[in-house]
CSV table of C-alpha atoms in Angstrom, one decimal:
chain,number,residue,atom,x,y,z
A,1,PRO,CA,168.8,108.4,30.4
A,2,ASP,CA,170.2,104.5,29.5
A,3,PHE,CA,173.3,104.8,29.7
A,4,PRO,CA,175.8,102.4,27.1
A,5,LYS,CA,177.1,99.0,28.5
A,6,ALA,CA,180.5,99.9,27.1
A,7,GLY,CA,182.4,102.8,26.0
A,8,ASN,CA,182.7,106.0,27.2
A,9,VAL,CA,180.3,109.6,25.8
A,10,ILE,CA,180.4,112.9,26.8
A,11,TYR,CA,176.4,114.9,26.7
A,12,THR,CA,176.2,118.7,26.0
A,13,LEU,CA,172.7,121.0,27.8
A,14,ILE,CA,171.1,123.0,25.2
A,15,ALA,CA,168.6,126.0,27.1
A,16,SER,CA,166.1,126.6,24.4
A,17,ASN,CA,163.2,129.5,24.7
A,18,GLY,CA,161.1,128.3,22.2
A,19,VAL,CA,162.3,130.7,19.5
A,20,VAL,CA,165.7,130.4,19.3
A,21,ASP,CA,168.1,127.6,21.1
A,22,ILE,CA,171.5,129.0,22.2
A,23,SER,CA,173.7,125.9,23.2
A,24,TYR,CA,176.4,126.3,26.0
A,25,PRO,CA,178.5,123.5,25.7
A,26,PHE,CA,178.9,122.4,28.6
A,27,PRO,CA,180.8,118.8,28.5
A,28,GLN,CA,180.0,116.1,30.9
A,29,PRO,CA,181.9,113.4,30.8
A,30,VAL,CA,180.5,109.8,31.3
A,31,VAL,CA,183.1,106.7,32.0
A,32,VAL,CA,181.8,103.4,31.7
A,33,ASN,CA,183.7,100.3,33.9
A,34,PRO,CA,183.3,97.1,32.8
A,35,LEU,CA,181.3,94.9,35.4
A,36,PRO,CA,183.7,93.9,38.4
A,37,THR,CA,184.6,90.0,38.4
A,38,ALA,CA,182.2,88.2,41.7
A,39,THR,CA,184.6,86.1,43.7
A,40,PRO,CA,184.1,82.3,43.7
A,41,GLU,CA,181.8,81.5,47.2
A,42,PRO,CA,184.0,79.3,49.0
A,43,GLU,CA,182.7,76.0,49.6
A,44,GLU,CA,182.1,73.9,53.5
A,45,PRO,CA,184.4,70.6,53.3
A,46,VAL,CA,182.6,67.2,52.9
A,47,ILE,CA,183.9,63.9,55.9
A,48,GLU,CA,183.2,61.1,53.7
A,49,PHE,CA,184.3,58.7,56.9
A,50,PHE,CA,185.2,59.2,60.5
A,51,ASP,CA,185.6,55.2,61.7
A,52,ILE,CA,187.2,54.2,65.3
A,53,SER,CA,188.2,50.9,65.7
A,54,ALA,CA,186.4,50.1,69.0
A,55,THR,CA,183.6,52.1,70.7
A,56,GLU,CA,183.3,50.1,74.4
A,57,VAL,CA,186.6,49.5,75.8
A,58,VAL,CA,187.1,47.9,79.7
A,59,ALA,CA,187.0,51.0,82.5
A,60,GLY,CA,190.0,51.3,84.3
A,61,ALA,CA,192.4,49.1,81.6
A,62,ASN,CA,194.1,51.3,78.8
A,63,THR,CA,193.4,49.7,75.2
A,64,LYS,CA,194.5,50.7,72.2
A,65,ILE,CA,191.9,52.4,69.2
A,66,ARG,CA,192.4,54.0,66.4
A,67,LEU,CA,190.2,56.4,64.7
A,68,SER,CA,190.3,57.3,60.9
A,69,TRP,CA,189.0,59.6,58.5
A,70,SER,CA,188.8,61.4,55.1
A,71,VAL,CA,187.9,64.8,54.0
A,72,THR,CA,187.4,66.2,51.0
A,73,GLY,CA,187.3,69.8,49.4
A,74,VAL,CA,189.6,72.5,50.2
A,75,THR,CA,190.6,73.2,53.1
A,76,THR,CA,191.6,75.3,56.4
A,77,GLU,CA,192.2,73.2,59.1
A,78,ILE,CA,191.4,70.0,60.5
A,79,ARG,CA,191.5,68.9,64.0
A,80,ILE,CA,190.0,66.4,66.7
A,81,THR,CA,189.1,67.1,69.7
A,82,SER,CA,187.6,65.7,73.2
A,83,PRO,CA,186.5,66.9,76.2
A,84,THR,CA,189.4,64.5,78.3
A,85,MET,CA,192.1,65.2,75.7
A,86,ASN,CA,194.1,68.0,74.0
A,87,GLU,CA,193.2,69.3,70.7
A,88,PHE,CA,195.6,67.5,67.6
A,89,SER,CA,195.5,69.9,65.5
A,90,GLY,CA,196.9,70.8,61.1
A,91,LEU,CA,195.8,67.2,60.9
A,92,GLU,CA,195.9,66.1,56.7
A,93,ASN,CA,192.8,65.6,54.5
A,94,GLN,CA,193.3,61.3,54.8
A,95,GLY,CA,195.1,59.9,58.0
A,96,THR,CA,194.6,57.8,61.5
A,97,LEU,CA,195.3,58.3,64.6
A,98,ASP,CA,196.5,55.7,67.7
A,99,LEU,CA,194.7,56.7,71.4
A,100,VAL,CA,194.9,55.1,74.6
A,101,VAL,CA,191.7,55.8,76.8
A,102,ASN,CA,191.2,53.7,79.6
A,103,GLU,CA,187.5,55.9,80.2
A,104,SER,CA,184.3,57.2,78.3
A,105,THR,CA,184.2,60.0,76.3
A,106,PHE,CA,183.9,62.2,73.0
A,107,PHE,CA,186.0,62.5,69.3
A,108,PHE,CA,184.9,65.4,67.6
A,109,LEU,CA,186.3,66.2,63.7
A,110,THR,CA,186.2,69.2,62.1
A,111,ALA,CA,186.8,70.2,59.1
A,112,TYR,CA,187.7,74.2,58.0
A,113,ASN,CA,187.3,76.1,54.7
A,114,GLY,CA,187.7,79.9,56.8
A,115,GLU,CA,184.5,80.3,58.6
A,116,LEU,CA,182.6,77.3,57.0
A,117,ARG,CA,183.0,74.3,58.7
A,118,ALA,CA,181.7,70.1,58.4
A,119,SER,CA,181.3,68.3,61.7
A,120,GLN,CA,181.5,64.5,63.0
A,121,SER,CA,181.8,62.4,66.1
A,122,GLN,CA,182.6,59.5,67.5
A,123,GLN,CA,182.0,57.2,71.0
A,124,VAL,CA,183.6,55.6,73.1
A,125,THR,CA,181.8,54.2,76.5
A,126,ALA,CA,183.6,52.5,79.0
A,127,LEU,CA,182.5,49.5,80.9
A,128,GLU,CA,182.9,48.1,83.9
A,129,PRO,CA,184.3,44.4,84.4
A,130,THR,CA,181.8,41.6,85.0
A,131,PRO,CA,182.9,39.2,87.7
A,132,THR,CA,183.8,35.1,87.4
A,133,PRO,CA,181.1,33.3,89.4
A,134,THR,CA,182.9,30.5,90.9
A,135,GLN,CA,181.4,26.9,91.5
A,136,THR,CA,181.7,24.8,95.3
A,137,ALA,CA,181.6,20.8,94.8
A,138,THR,CA,181.8,18.7,98.5
A,139,SER,CA,180.6,15.1,98.9
A,140,THR,CA,180.8,13.5,101.9
A,141,LEU,CA,182.8,8.8,101.5
A,142,THR,CA,181.6,6.3,104.3
A,143,PRO,CA,184.7,4.7,103.8
A,144,THR,CA,184.2,0.9,103.2
A,145,PRO,CA,184.0,-2.1,106.3
A,146,THR,CA,186.5,-4.2,107.6
A,147,PHE,CA,185.8,-7.8,107.6
A,148,THR,CA,187.1,-9.7,110.2
A,149,PRO,CA,188.1,-13.4,109.0
A,150,ILE,CA,185.6,-16.1,109.8
A,151,PRO,CA,187.9,-18.4,112.4
A,152,THR,CA,188.1,-22.4,111.2
A,153,SER,CA,186.3,-23.5,115.2
A,154,THR,CA,182.9,-20.9,114.6
A,155,LEU,CA,181.5,-20.5,111.6
A,156,THR,CA,180.3,-16.2,111.8
A,157,PRO,CA,177.3,-15.2,109.2
A,158,THR,CA,179.0,-12.7,106.6
A,159,PRO,CA,178.3,-9.0,107.5
A,160,THR,CA,175.8,-7.1,105.4
A,161,LEU,CA,177.6,-5.3,103.9
A,162,THR,CA,176.9,-1.4,104.3
A,163,PRO,CA,176.1,0.4,100.8
A,164,THR,CA,179.0,3.6,99.3
A,165,PRO,CA,177.5,6.7,99.5
A,166,THR,CA,176.2,9.3,96.4
A,167,LEU,CA,178.5,12.2,95.5
A,168,THR,CA,176.2,15.0,96.7
A,169,THR,CA,177.4,18.2,94.9
A,170,THR,CA,175.8,21.6,96.0
A,171,PRO,CA,175.1,23.5,93.1
A,172,SER,CA,176.2,27.6,93.1
A,173,PRO,CA,173.9,30.3,93.9
A,174,THR,CA,172.5,31.6,90.2
A,175,LEU,CA,174.1,35.1,89.4
A,176,SER,CA,172.4,37.8,88.5
A,177,PRO,CA,172.1,39.9,85.4
A,178,THR,CA,174.7,42.7,85.2
A,179,PRO,CA,172.4,45.0,83.8
A,180,ILE,CA,173.0,47.2,80.7
A,181,PRO,CA,172.5,50.4,80.3
A,182,PRO,CA,171.2,51.5,77.2
A,183,ARG,CA,174.3,53.6,74.8
A,184,ILE,CA,173.1,55.3,71.9
A,185,VAL,CA,176.0,55.1,69.9
A,186,LEU,CA,174.5,58.5,67.0
A,187,PHE,CA,172.1,60.8,66.6
A,188,ASN,CA,173.5,63.9,64.4
A,189,ALA,CA,171.5,65.6,61.6
A,190,ARG,CA,172.9,65.6,57.8
A,191,ASN,CA,172.1,66.7,54.5
A,192,GLY,CA,168.8,65.2,53.1
A,193,THR,CA,167.4,64.6,50.0
A,194,GLY,CA,166.8,66.6,46.9
A,195,THR,CA,167.5,68.3,44.2
A,196,THR,CA,169.9,70.8,45.5
A,197,ALA,CA,172.4,70.1,48.5
A,198,ASP,CA,171.3,72.5,51.6
A,199,LYS,CA,174.2,72.7,53.5
A,200,ILE,CA,173.8,72.0,57.6
A,201,THR,CA,176.0,73.2,59.6
A,202,LEU,CA,176.7,71.9,62.8
A,203,GLU,CA,177.7,74.7,65.9
A,204,SER,CA,177.7,73.3,69.0
A,205,VAL,CA,178.1,70.2,70.5
A,206,THR,CA,177.7,69.4,74.4
A,207,THR,CA,177.4,67.1,77.1
A,208,SER,CA,175.3,67.7,80.5
A,209,ALA,CA,176.9,65.8,83.9
A,210,THR,CA,174.2,62.8,83.6
A,211,GLY,CA,175.8,61.7,79.6
A,212,ALA,CA,173.1,63.7,77.5
A,213,VAL,CA,174.4,65.0,74.1
A,214,GLU,CA,172.8,68.3,72.4
A,215,SER,CA,173.6,69.1,68.8
A,216,VAL,CA,172.8,72.6,67.1
A,217,TYR,CA,172.6,73.2,63.9
A,218,THR,CA,171.3,75.4,61.1
A,219,VAL,CA,170.8,75.0,58.2
A,220,ILE,CA,169.7,77.1,55.1
A,221,ALA,CA,165.1,77.9,55.3
A,222,GLY,CA,163.3,75.8,52.6
A,223,SER,CA,165.8,72.6,52.9
A,224,ASN,CA,166.3,69.3,53.7
A,225,VAL,CA,166.9,67.7,56.6
A,226,ASP,CA,167.5,64.0,57.8
A,227,LEU,CA,168.0,62.4,61.5
A,228,ILE,CA,169.6,59.4,61.8
A,229,TRP,CA,170.5,57.0,64.5
A,230,GLU,CA,171.5,54.8,65.7
A,231,VAL,CA,171.6,52.6,69.6
A,232,GLU,CA,172.7,49.4,71.6
A,233,ASN,CA,171.5,47.8,74.2
A,234,ALA,CA,167.5,49.8,74.5
A,235,LYS,CA,164.2,47.6,74.7
A,236,THR,CA,162.0,50.5,73.6
A,237,ILE,CA,163.7,54.2,71.7
A,238,SER,CA,161.5,56.8,71.3
A,239,VAL,CA,161.3,60.3,68.9
A,240,GLU,CA,159.6,63.0,70.3
A,241,TRP,CA,159.5,66.9,69.2
A,242,LYS,CA,158.7,70.0,69.8
A,243,PRO,CA,159.1,74.3,68.0
A,244,LEU,CA,162.7,75.4,69.4
A,245,SER,CA,160.4,78.3,70.1
A,246,GLY,CA,159.0,76.2,73.5
A,247,GLY,CA,156.1,74.3,74.1
A,248,ALA,CA,155.5,71.0,75.5
A,249,PHE,CA,157.3,67.7,73.7
A,250,GLU,CA,154.8,65.7,70.9
A,251,PRO,CA,156.3,61.6,70.4
A,252,LEU,CA,156.2,60.3,67.3
A,253,GLY,CA,156.0,57.0,68.4
A,254,ASN,CA,158.6,54.1,69.1
A,255,ARG,CA,161.2,53.1,66.3
A,256,SER,CA,163.6,50.7,65.8
A,257,ALA,CA,168.0,50.3,66.7
A,258,THR,CA,169.2,52.4,63.5
A,259,GLY,CA,166.7,55.0,61.7
A,260,THR,CA,166.1,57.8,59.9
A,261,GLU,CA,163.4,60.3,60.3
A,262,SER,CA,163.3,62.8,56.9
A,263,LEU,CA,162.1,66.9,57.8
A,264,VAL,CA,160.2,67.8,54.5
A,265,GLY,CA,160.9,71.4,53.6
A,266,LEU,CA,161.9,73.0,56.8
A,267,ALA,CA,159.6,76.1,57.6
A,268,ALA,CA,160.3,76.3,61.5
A,269,GLU,CA,163.5,76.5,64.7
A,270,VAL,CA,162.5,72.6,66.3
A,271,GLU,CA,164.3,70.9,68.5
A,272,TYR,CA,164.1,67.1,68.3
A,273,HIS,CA,164.1,64.4,71.8
A,274,LEU,CA,165.3,60.8,71.2
A,275,VAL,CA,165.6,58.4,74.5
A,276,ALA,CA,166.3,54.9,74.7
A,277,VAL,CA,165.1,52.8,77.9
A,278,SER,CA,167.1,49.6,78.6
A,279,GLU,CA,165.2,46.2,79.9
A,280,PHE,CA,166.1,47.2,83.9
A,281,ASP,CA,165.0,50.7,83.2
A,282,ASP,CA,168.5,52.5,82.7
A,283,THR,CA,168.0,55.2,80.5
A,284,ASP,CA,169.8,56.9,77.2
A,285,GLU,CA,169.1,61.2,76.1
A,286,ALA,CA,170.2,63.3,73.5
A,287,THR,CA,169.1,65.7,71.7
A,288,ILE,CA,169.2,67.7,68.6
A,289,LYS,CA,168.4,71.3,68.0
A,290,ILE,CA,167.5,73.3,64.6
A,291,LYS,CA,167.9,76.2,63.7
A,292,LEU,CA,167.9,78.5,60.2
A,293,ASN,CA,169.2,81.0,58.6
A,294,GLN,CA,167.2,82.5,55.6
A,295,THR,CA,169.4,83.8,52.1
A,296,PRO,CA,166.7,86.1,50.6
A,297,PRO,CA,165.6,85.3,46.9
A,298,PRO,CA,167.9,87.3,44.3
A,299,PRO,CA,166.3,90.2,43.4
A,300,PRO,CA,163.9,90.6,39.3
A,301,GLU,CA,166.9,92.7,36.1
A,302,ASN,CA,165.9,94.3,32.9
A,303,ILE,CA,163.1,96.5,34.7
A,304,ARG,CA,161.2,98.0,31.5
A,305,GLY,CA,158.5,100.2,30.2
A,306,VAL,CA,156.2,101.3,27.0
A,307,ILE,CA,154.1,103.9,27.0
A,308,GLY,CA,151.3,103.8,24.6
A,309,THR,CA,147.7,106.0,24.5
A,310,ASP,CA,147.0,105.5,27.5
A,311,GLY,CA,149.0,103.5,29.9
A,312,ILE,CA,152.4,103.0,30.3
A,313,THR,CA,153.4,98.1,30.0
A,314,LEU,CA,155.6,97.3,32.3
A,315,THR,CA,158.0,94.1,31.8
A,316,TRP,CA,161.2,92.7,33.8
A,317,GLN,CA,162.8,89.7,34.1
A,318,TYR,CA,163.5,86.6,36.7
A,319,ASP,CA,164.5,83.2,36.4
A,320,THR,CA,161.9,80.2,36.4
A,321,ALA,CA,163.9,78.3,38.8
A,322,ASP,CA,163.4,80.6,41.1
A,323,GLU,CA,160.2,81.1,41.4
A,324,ASP,CA,159.5,78.2,44.1
A,325,ASP,CA,161.2,80.5,46.9
A,326,ILE,CA,159.1,83.8,46.4
A,327,LEU,CA,155.2,84.8,46.5
A,328,GLY,CA,155.0,86.7,43.7
A,329,PHE,CA,156.1,90.2,42.2
A,330,ARG,CA,155.7,94.7,43.2
A,331,LEU,CA,156.6,97.1,41.4
A,332,TYR,CA,156.7,100.6,43.0
A,333,ARG,CA,156.6,104.2,41.0
A,334,ALA,CA,157.7,107.8,41.6
A,335,ASN,CA,157.4,111.0,40.1
A,336,MET,CA,160.3,112.1,38.1
A,337,PRO,CA,161.3,114.9,39.8
A,338,PRO,CA,162.4,114.1,42.4
A,339,GLY,CA,162.3,110.3,42.3
A,340,THR,CA,162.0,110.5,45.9
A,341,GLU,CA,158.3,108.9,46.9
A,342,PHE,CA,158.4,105.5,44.9
A,343,VAL,CA,154.3,103.8,46.1
A,344,SER,CA,153.7,100.7,45.6
A,345,ILE,CA,151.0,101.0,42.7
A,346,ASN,CA,150.2,96.7,42.9
A,347,SER,CA,147.8,96.4,46.8
A,348,THR,CA,148.1,93.2,45.9
A,349,VAL,CA,150.8,91.6,45.0
A,350,ILE,CA,152.0,90.1,41.6
A,351,ASP,CA,151.3,86.0,40.3
A,352,LYS,CA,154.9,85.1,40.5
A,353,THR,CA,154.5,83.3,36.4
A,354,ALA,CA,153.9,87.1,36.0
A,355,ARG,CA,156.9,89.2,33.8
A,356,THR,CA,154.5,92.3,33.3
A,357,TRP,CA,151.5,94.8,34.4
A,358,PHE,CA,150.3,97.6,32.6
A,359,ASP,CA,149.8,101.0,34.7
A,360,GLU,CA,147.4,103.7,33.9
A,361,PRO,CA,149.6,106.9,35.9
A,362,GLY,CA,147.1,109.5,34.4
A,363,GLN,CA,149.9,111.7,32.8
A,364,LEU,CA,152.2,109.7,31.6
A,365,CYS,CA,155.3,111.1,31.6
A,366,GLY,CA,158.0,111.9,34.9
A,367,LYS,CA,158.1,108.1,35.5
A,368,ALA,CA,160.0,105.6,37.4
A,369,TYR,CA,159.5,102.8,38.1
A,370,TYR,CA,161.2,99.8,39.7
A,371,VAL,CA,160.1,96.0,41.4
A,372,VAL,CA,161.0,93.7,44.0
A,373,ALA,CA,160.0,90.0,44.6
A,374,VAL,CA,158.0,89.6,47.3
A,375,TYR,CA,159.1,86.3,49.7
A,376,ASN,CA,158.1,84.4,52.6
A,377,ASP,CA,160.4,85.1,55.6
A,378,VAL,CA,160.3,81.8,57.8
A,379,VAL,CA,163.0,83.0,60.3
A,380,ASN,CA,160.2,86.7,61.0
A,381,LYS,CA,157.0,85.0,60.0
A,382,GLU,CA,156.6,87.8,57.9
A,383,GLU,CA,156.5,88.2,54.2
A,384,ALA,CA,159.4,90.4,53.1
A,385,GLU,CA,160.3,92.3,50.0
A,386,THR,CA,164.7,91.4,47.4
A,387,GLN,CA,166.1,93.8,47.0
A,388,ALA,CA,165.0,96.3,44.3
A,389,SER,CA,165.7,95.0,40.9
A,390,THR,CA,169.5,95.6,39.3
A,391,ASN,CA,167.9,98.5,37.3
A,392,SER,CA,164.8,101.5,37.6
A,393,TRP,CA,163.5,103.2,34.1
A,394,PHE,CA,162.0,106.2,33.7
A,395,SER,CA,159.2,107.3,31.1
A,396,ARG,CA,160.0,110.8,29.2
A,397,ASN,CA,160.7,114.2,30.6
A,398,CYS,CA,157.5,115.3,31.1
A,399,SER,CA,159.4,119.2,29.2
A,400,ARG,CA,160.3,117.5,26.1
């Protein structure tokens, strides 16, 4: 039987042999407790900005820089870490931090709300000092000859003057330009545009011995994700990708110094590789790996049945806003008693827009039904089912 939604009920069992009813009161109380209050889910903090006053310094020279940030939402911890400095923890939601650097390094800002977190990074590159070229000039002057006085007794012709030589300057040798390596200022993943707020989480950032940065993100399957980058001192910039499960990279072509690559309805785990090459063929590389999480759609609700002359019409409820996340529905039936062997009664998935199904079980009494939603599990690459409907429906007992 359907239990009442509120209030307590006492049931009495009556036994009958078809002639007389003999009542042996055996009361059984049913206490209906109120539904528990749902605990609100914590929300991920939002980093509005994480800025740095200078992205380039001179190697070996102590340079003062300033980090500034702003975080909104509930936070349990805010910290800044760097591979070359001690950790700064217990930071305020908005603030600044003055530091002195003399070498290349990274800074990572991470905001926590319990187990939820958001991260952003900044990079400082130390450049080698450039020597100042010098020029030298040489000249050779021949002194002007001295005139001998002409005696009064003998007239000597005036000597021809030797012209003063022109100043000769030896040009300085041409200096070869100092190669400036390319630099990937940032290569990050963020929530893409869409009607809902997709949650993307930065899981880790590692730097190889060559300076290549690898970032690993997780995102809910089907979300929209934007890859953003900014590159300096590069002649060519290219992007390539491959499935995270393996295989060769596929080139996506050359890109500009700043850009965005939009991934819509992400349904597979992927890896993207950004390569910057300078005019001297120096390179800088960065990688983003995106892993998927999937939240199963909600189950159907409120399954009901109406017994007809030759079958049972079943109905259920499902929010149309969740239809895009499912393939359809599947009904299960069991005989009562014992009610333990449920089998699917539809060989194909019922259309996701349907909310009713007619079943011809033969014997109409003693049946139990529940319904599930069927969806595509993109993480395990297989068809999957939600939990059973929030209630089951039972036809009348065959002994009546």
